[in-house]
């Protein structure tokens, strides 16, 4: 009498003998995945290599069938990172980067007098696009300055349409009979506002001088 276990076992051996040798777990290929991934495959079983998101293949086969020899064919698939559009030049600014490939991040800065309109860094995405969109360096501008009471603008020349550019200056003067407190010159700052406005005050001191003038003895 033959035990059922033995029958099972011998049929397994027969199967292996007829079917040939199994293939091992396929080699890891950088930036790729294998479907289905198992520890061994029967001859005739098919696997598919595909590049991971963000990577693309330049030629090479993708599908392999486990041969009777149990040895996977040589895989020539090469998965390389996607390359985002060139972004090495930022007008009126600078870009810091190593490469423009997925999954790298590049960063931006602007020259003095300009501000970053947009994000200060961008990442090359799986789709090969910059995210967020690339910024621009826009000139820092100051709106026309407000005018202190009892003052007039003596020197003012908007250099950007109706606005002024970073480091532009404007000069105030006080109306007659008024004295200036603070700096008569204001400057457009990197924040897009002007430095502190001066104040013009009535010459109350004149009245003071008049009343007290009699007390002042000439030298
Ligand atoms: C300057 O301001 C005036 C009045 O607000 C406006 O009509 C004109 O279009 C502005 N010019 C520029 C270049 O923005
Ligand atoms: C007034 O402001 C100008 C420009 O902002 C600066 O160069 C100058 O030193 C200031 N003067 C004084 C007395 O603070
Ligand atoms: C200009 O703007 C900056 C930043 O918002 C602020 O800290 C500063 O006080 C402002 N300067 C003046 C003179 O208002």
Short mmCIF file of C-alpha atoms and ligand atoms in Angstrom, two decimals:
data_model
loop_
_atom_site.label_atom_id
_atom_site.label_comp_id
_atom_site.label_asym_id
_atom_site.label_seq_id
_atom_site.Cartn_x
_atom_site.Cartn_y
_atom_site.Cartn_z
CA UNK A 1 0.00 0.00 0.00
CA UNK A 2 1.40 3.40 -1.01
CA UNK A 3 0.76 6.24 1.33
CA UNK A 4 -1.04 9.32 -0.08
CA UNK A 5 1.83 11.48 1.11
CA UNK A 6 4.28 9.54 -0.99
CA UNK A 7 2.02 9.88 -4.03
CA UNK A 8 1.88 13.61 -3.53
CA UNK A 9 5.63 13.82 -3.07
CA UNK A 10 6.45 11.76 -6.15
CA UNK A 11 4.01 13.72 -8.27
CA UNK A 12 5.80 16.87 -7.09
CA UNK A 13 9.17 15.41 -8.12
CA UNK A 14 7.70 14.37 -11.49
CA UNK A 15 6.36 17.86 -11.96
CA UNK A 16 9.77 19.42 -11.27
CA UNK A 17 11.48 16.94 -13.59
CA UNK A 18 9.07 17.61 -16.45
CA UNK A 19 8.81 21.33 -15.91
CA UNK A 20 12.54 21.99 -15.52
CA UNK A 21 14.22 24.15 -12.94
CA UNK A 22 12.58 27.08 -11.20
CA UNK A 23 13.88 30.60 -11.65
CA UNK A 24 15.09 32.49 -8.58
CA UNK A 25 13.93 35.86 -7.38
CA UNK A 26 14.88 38.23 -10.23
CA UNK A 27 17.78 40.68 -9.82
CA UNK A 28 17.06 44.09 -8.43
CA UNK A 29 17.34 46.73 -11.08
CA UNK A 30 17.81 50.28 -9.85
CA UNK A 31 14.61 52.35 -9.82
CA UNK A 32 12.45 49.50 -11.13
CA UNK A 33 9.82 47.14 -9.83
CA UNK A 34 9.09 43.52 -10.79
CA UNK A 35 5.57 42.14 -11.05
CA UNK A 36 4.83 39.58 -9.75
CA UNK A 37 7.66 39.47 -7.24
CA UNK A 38 8.25 36.02 -5.74
CA UNK A 39 11.08 33.96 -4.32
CA UNK A 40 10.92 31.49 -7.23
CA UNK A 41 9.06 31.04 -10.51
CA UNK A 42 8.01 28.01 -12.51
CA UNK A 43 9.38 27.81 -16.04
CA UNK A 44 6.92 29.59 -18.35
CA UNK A 45 5.97 32.17 -15.74
CA UNK A 46 6.24 35.73 -16.87
CA UNK A 47 7.57 38.75 -15.00
CA UNK A 48 7.45 42.38 -15.96
CA UNK A 49 10.02 44.98 -14.99
CA UNK A 50 8.80 48.54 -15.01
CA UNK A 51 10.43 51.78 -13.95
CA UNK A 52 9.33 53.36 -10.70
CA UNK A 53 7.40 56.63 -10.91
CA UNK A 54 9.79 59.43 -11.85
CA UNK A 55 12.00 57.09 -13.87
CA UNK A 56 11.88 56.13 -17.51
CA UNK A 57 13.44 53.32 -19.50
CA UNK A 58 15.67 53.85 -22.46
CA UNK A 59 15.18 50.66 -24.49
CA UNK A 60 15.67 47.19 -23.07
CA UNK A 61 13.13 44.46 -22.55
CA UNK A 62 10.52 44.59 -19.89
CA UNK A 63 8.92 41.16 -19.97
CA UNK A 64 10.78 37.93 -19.28
CA UNK A 65 9.62 34.34 -19.21
CA UNK A 66 11.28 31.92 -16.84
CA UNK A 67 13.07 29.45 -19.18
CA UNK A 68 13.52 25.72 -18.59
CA UNK A 69 17.12 26.41 -17.64
CA UNK A 70 15.91 28.33 -14.60
CA UNK A 71 18.12 31.26 -15.50
CA UNK A 72 16.58 34.63 -16.19
CA UNK A 73 17.74 36.23 -19.45
CA UNK A 74 20.07 39.20 -19.18
CA UNK A 75 18.08 42.31 -18.45
CA UNK A 76 19.13 45.41 -20.36
CA UNK A 77 16.39 47.64 -19.01
CA UNK A 78 17.75 50.93 -17.67
CA UNK A 79 15.58 53.20 -15.61
CA UNK A 80 16.83 56.75 -15.55
CA UNK A 81 15.38 59.74 -13.70
CA UNK A 82 13.06 62.05 -15.57
CA UNK A 83 14.65 65.39 -16.34
CA UNK A 84 12.73 68.59 -15.70
CA UNK A 85 13.07 71.57 -18.07
CA UNK A 86 16.26 73.59 -17.73
CA UNK A 87 15.90 76.05 -14.88
CA UNK A 88 19.45 77.25 -14.33
CA UNK A 89 18.86 80.90 -15.11
CA UNK A 90 16.75 83.27 -13.07
CA UNK A 91 16.76 86.80 -14.39
CA UNK A 92 17.94 89.24 -11.69
CA UNK A 93 18.61 86.33 -9.38
CA UNK A 94 20.39 83.01 -8.96
CA UNK A 95 19.48 79.33 -8.92
CA UNK A 96 21.14 76.75 -6.68
CA UNK A 97 21.03 73.24 -8.13
CA UNK A 98 22.90 70.03 -8.66
CA UNK A 99 20.84 68.56 -11.51
CA UNK A 100 17.37 69.11 -12.90
CA UNK A 101 16.43 65.45 -12.46
CA UNK A 102 13.69 63.83 -10.42
CA UNK A 103 13.55 63.97 -7.39
CA UNK A 104 15.81 66.97 -6.91
CA UNK A 105 14.94 70.35 -5.49
CA UNK A 106 16.45 73.61 -6.68
CA UNK A 107 16.35 76.93 -4.86
CA UNK A 108 16.20 80.54 -5.86
CA UNK A 109 17.34 83.93 -4.66
CA UNK A 110 17.09 87.41 -6.11
CA UNK A 111 19.64 90.14 -6.52
CA UNK A 112 19.52 93.21 -4.32
CA UNK A 113 16.63 95.43 -5.32
CA UNK A 114 14.49 92.48 -6.39
CA UNK A 115 12.14 90.21 -4.53
CA UNK A 116 11.12 86.64 -5.20
CA UNK A 117 7.66 86.53 -6.71
CA UNK A 118 6.88 82.86 -6.10
CA UNK A 119 8.36 80.05 -4.01
CA UNK A 120 12.02 80.00 -3.02
CA UNK A 121 12.43 76.38 -4.13
CA UNK A 122 10.92 73.94 -6.61
CA UNK A 123 10.98 70.16 -6.91
CA UNK A 124 11.27 68.11 -10.07
CA UNK A 125 8.19 65.88 -9.86
CA UNK A 126 7.58 62.33 -11.06
CA UNK A 127 5.97 63.84 -14.15
CA UNK A 128 9.12 65.83 -14.93
CA UNK A 129 7.61 69.20 -14.09
CA UNK A 130 8.66 71.86 -11.61
CA UNK A 131 6.43 72.20 -8.60
CA UNK A 132 5.53 74.78 -7.62
CA UNK A 133 6.04 76.81 -10.79
CA UNK A 134 9.32 78.66 -11.17
CA UNK A 135 9.36 82.10 -9.56
CA UNK A 136 10.52 85.40 -11.02
CA UNK A 137 12.59 88.17 -9.46
CA UNK A 138 10.48 91.32 -9.57
CA UNK A 139 11.87 94.77 -8.85
CA UNK A 140 11.14 96.15 -5.39
CA UNK A 141 9.00 99.22 -5.80
CA UNK A 142 7.68 101.81 -3.42
CA UNK A 143 4.39 103.61 -4.06
CA UNK A 144 4.43 107.39 -4.11
CA UNK A 145 5.30 108.55 -0.59
CA UNK A 146 2.69 110.18 1.58
CA UNK A 147 3.43 113.77 2.34
CA UNK A 148 3.71 114.97 5.93
CA UNK A 149 1.50 117.86 6.93
CA UNK A 150 3.09 121.26 6.34
CA UNK A 151 5.57 119.66 3.93
CA UNK A 152 6.09 119.55 0.19
CA UNK A 153 8.18 117.29 -1.97
CA UNK A 154 11.24 119.16 -3.10
CA UNK A 155 12.86 116.29 -5.01
CA UNK A 156 10.83 113.35 -6.26
CA UNK A 157 11.11 111.49 -9.53
CA UNK A 158 9.25 108.18 -9.78
CA UNK A 159 11.51 105.86 -11.76
CA UNK A 160 9.10 102.96 -12.30
CA UNK A 161 5.93 104.39 -13.79
CA UNK A 162 4.22 106.09 -10.88
CA UNK A 163 6.39 104.23 -8.39
CA UNK A 164 9.96 104.32 -7.16
CA UNK A 165 12.60 101.62 -7.16
CA UNK A 166 14.61 100.28 -4.25
CA UNK A 167 17.13 102.89 -3.03
CA UNK A 168 15.40 105.78 -4.80
CA UNK A 169 15.11 108.86 -2.63
CA UNK A 170 12.72 111.74 -2.20
CA UNK A 171 13.39 115.00 -0.37
CA UNK A 172 10.86 117.06 1.58
CA UNK A 173 10.90 120.61 2.67
CA UNK A 174 8.68 122.33 5.17
CA UNK A 175 6.33 125.17 4.40
CA UNK A 176 7.59 128.59 5.45
CA UNK A 177 7.43 129.18 9.20
CA UNK A 178 7.79 125.46 9.82
CA UNK A 179 10.73 123.52 11.13
CA UNK A 180 11.72 120.01 10.13
CA UNK A 181 12.13 117.20 12.59
CA UNK A 182 13.77 114.09 11.24
CA UNK A 183 15.53 113.50 7.97
CA UNK A 184 14.40 115.51 4.96
CA UNK A 185 15.40 112.58 2.71
CA UNK A 186 13.45 109.32 2.57
CA UNK A 187 14.61 106.18 0.82
CA UNK A 188 12.69 103.31 -0.79
CA UNK A 189 13.52 100.23 1.30
CA UNK A 190 13.77 96.55 0.54
CA UNK A 191 10.33 96.13 2.16
CA UNK A 192 8.76 98.30 -0.55
CA UNK A 193 8.06 101.14 1.85
CA UNK A 194 9.84 104.38 2.58
CA UNK A 195 12.05 105.17 5.53
CA UNK A 196 10.52 107.27 8.26
CA UNK A 197 8.92 110.51 7.10
CA UNK A 198 10.09 113.74 8.67
CA UNK A 199 7.70 116.04 10.49
CA UNK A 200 7.14 119.72 9.93
CA UNK A 201 6.05 121.72 12.95
CA UNK A 202 5.02 125.27 13.28
CA UNK A 203 7.69 127.55 14.66
CA UNK A 204 6.11 127.78 18.09
CA UNK A 205 9.65 128.46 19.11
CA UNK A 206 9.43 131.69 17.09
CA UNK A 207 6.69 132.92 19.40
CA UNK A 208 8.86 131.79 22.28
CA UNK A 209 11.74 133.75 20.84
CA UNK A 210 9.55 136.84 20.38
CA UNK A 211 8.30 136.89 23.93
CA UNK A 212 11.68 136.13 25.34
CA UNK A 213 13.69 138.20 22.91
CA UNK A 214 13.58 141.23 25.21
CA UNK A 215 15.32 139.18 27.84
CA UNK A 216 18.14 138.28 25.53
CA UNK A 217 20.90 140.75 25.90
CA UNK A 218 22.98 141.41 22.85
CA UNK A 219 26.58 140.39 23.30
C1 LIG B 1 0.01 106.70 -13.02
O1 LIG B 1 -1.14 107.11 -12.27
C2 LIG B 1 -2.13 107.69 -13.07
C3 LIG B 1 -3.21 108.26 -12.15
O2 LIG B 1 -3.49 107.35 -11.12
C4 LIG B 1 -2.66 106.67 -14.05
O3 LIG B 1 -3.66 107.23 -14.88
C5 LIG B 1 -1.51 106.18 -14.91
O4 LIG B 1 -1.97 105.14 -15.75
C6 LIG B 1 -0.39 105.66 -14.04
N1 LIG B 1 0.75 105.35 -14.88
C7 LIG B 1 1.39 104.19 -14.79
C8 LIG B 1 2.54 104.01 -15.72
O5 LIG B 1 1.06 103.32 -14.02
C1 LIG B 2 19.14 111.06 5.93
O1 LIG B 2 18.79 110.00 5.06
C2 LIG B 2 19.76 109.78 4.05
C3 LIG B 2 19.19 108.76 3.10
O2 LIG B 2 18.22 107.98 3.69
C4 LIG B 2 21.04 109.30 4.70
O3 LIG B 2 22.03 109.08 3.71
C5 LIG B 2 21.51 110.36 5.66
O4 LIG B 2 22.63 109.90 6.37
C6 LIG B 2 20.43 110.74 6.65
N1 LIG B 2 20.85 111.88 7.43
C7 LIG B 2 20.79 111.90 8.75
C8 LIG B 2 21.23 113.17 9.41
O5 LIG B 2 20.36 110.95 9.41
C1 LIG B 3 8.40 98.95 6.34
O1 LIG B 3 7.92 97.61 6.29
C2 LIG B 3 8.59 96.77 7.23
C3 LIG B 3 8.13 95.36 6.98
O2 LIG B 3 6.75 95.30 6.83
C4 LIG B 3 8.31 97.25 8.63
O3 LIG B 3 8.97 96.42 9.56
C5 LIG B 3 8.80 98.67 8.78
O4 LIG B 3 8.47 99.17 10.03
C6 LIG B 3 8.20 99.56 7.71
N1 LIG B 3 8.87 100.85 7.78
C7 LIG B 3 8.21 101.98 7.91
C8 LIG B 3 9.02 103.22 7.99
O5 LIG B 3 6.98 102.00 7.95
#
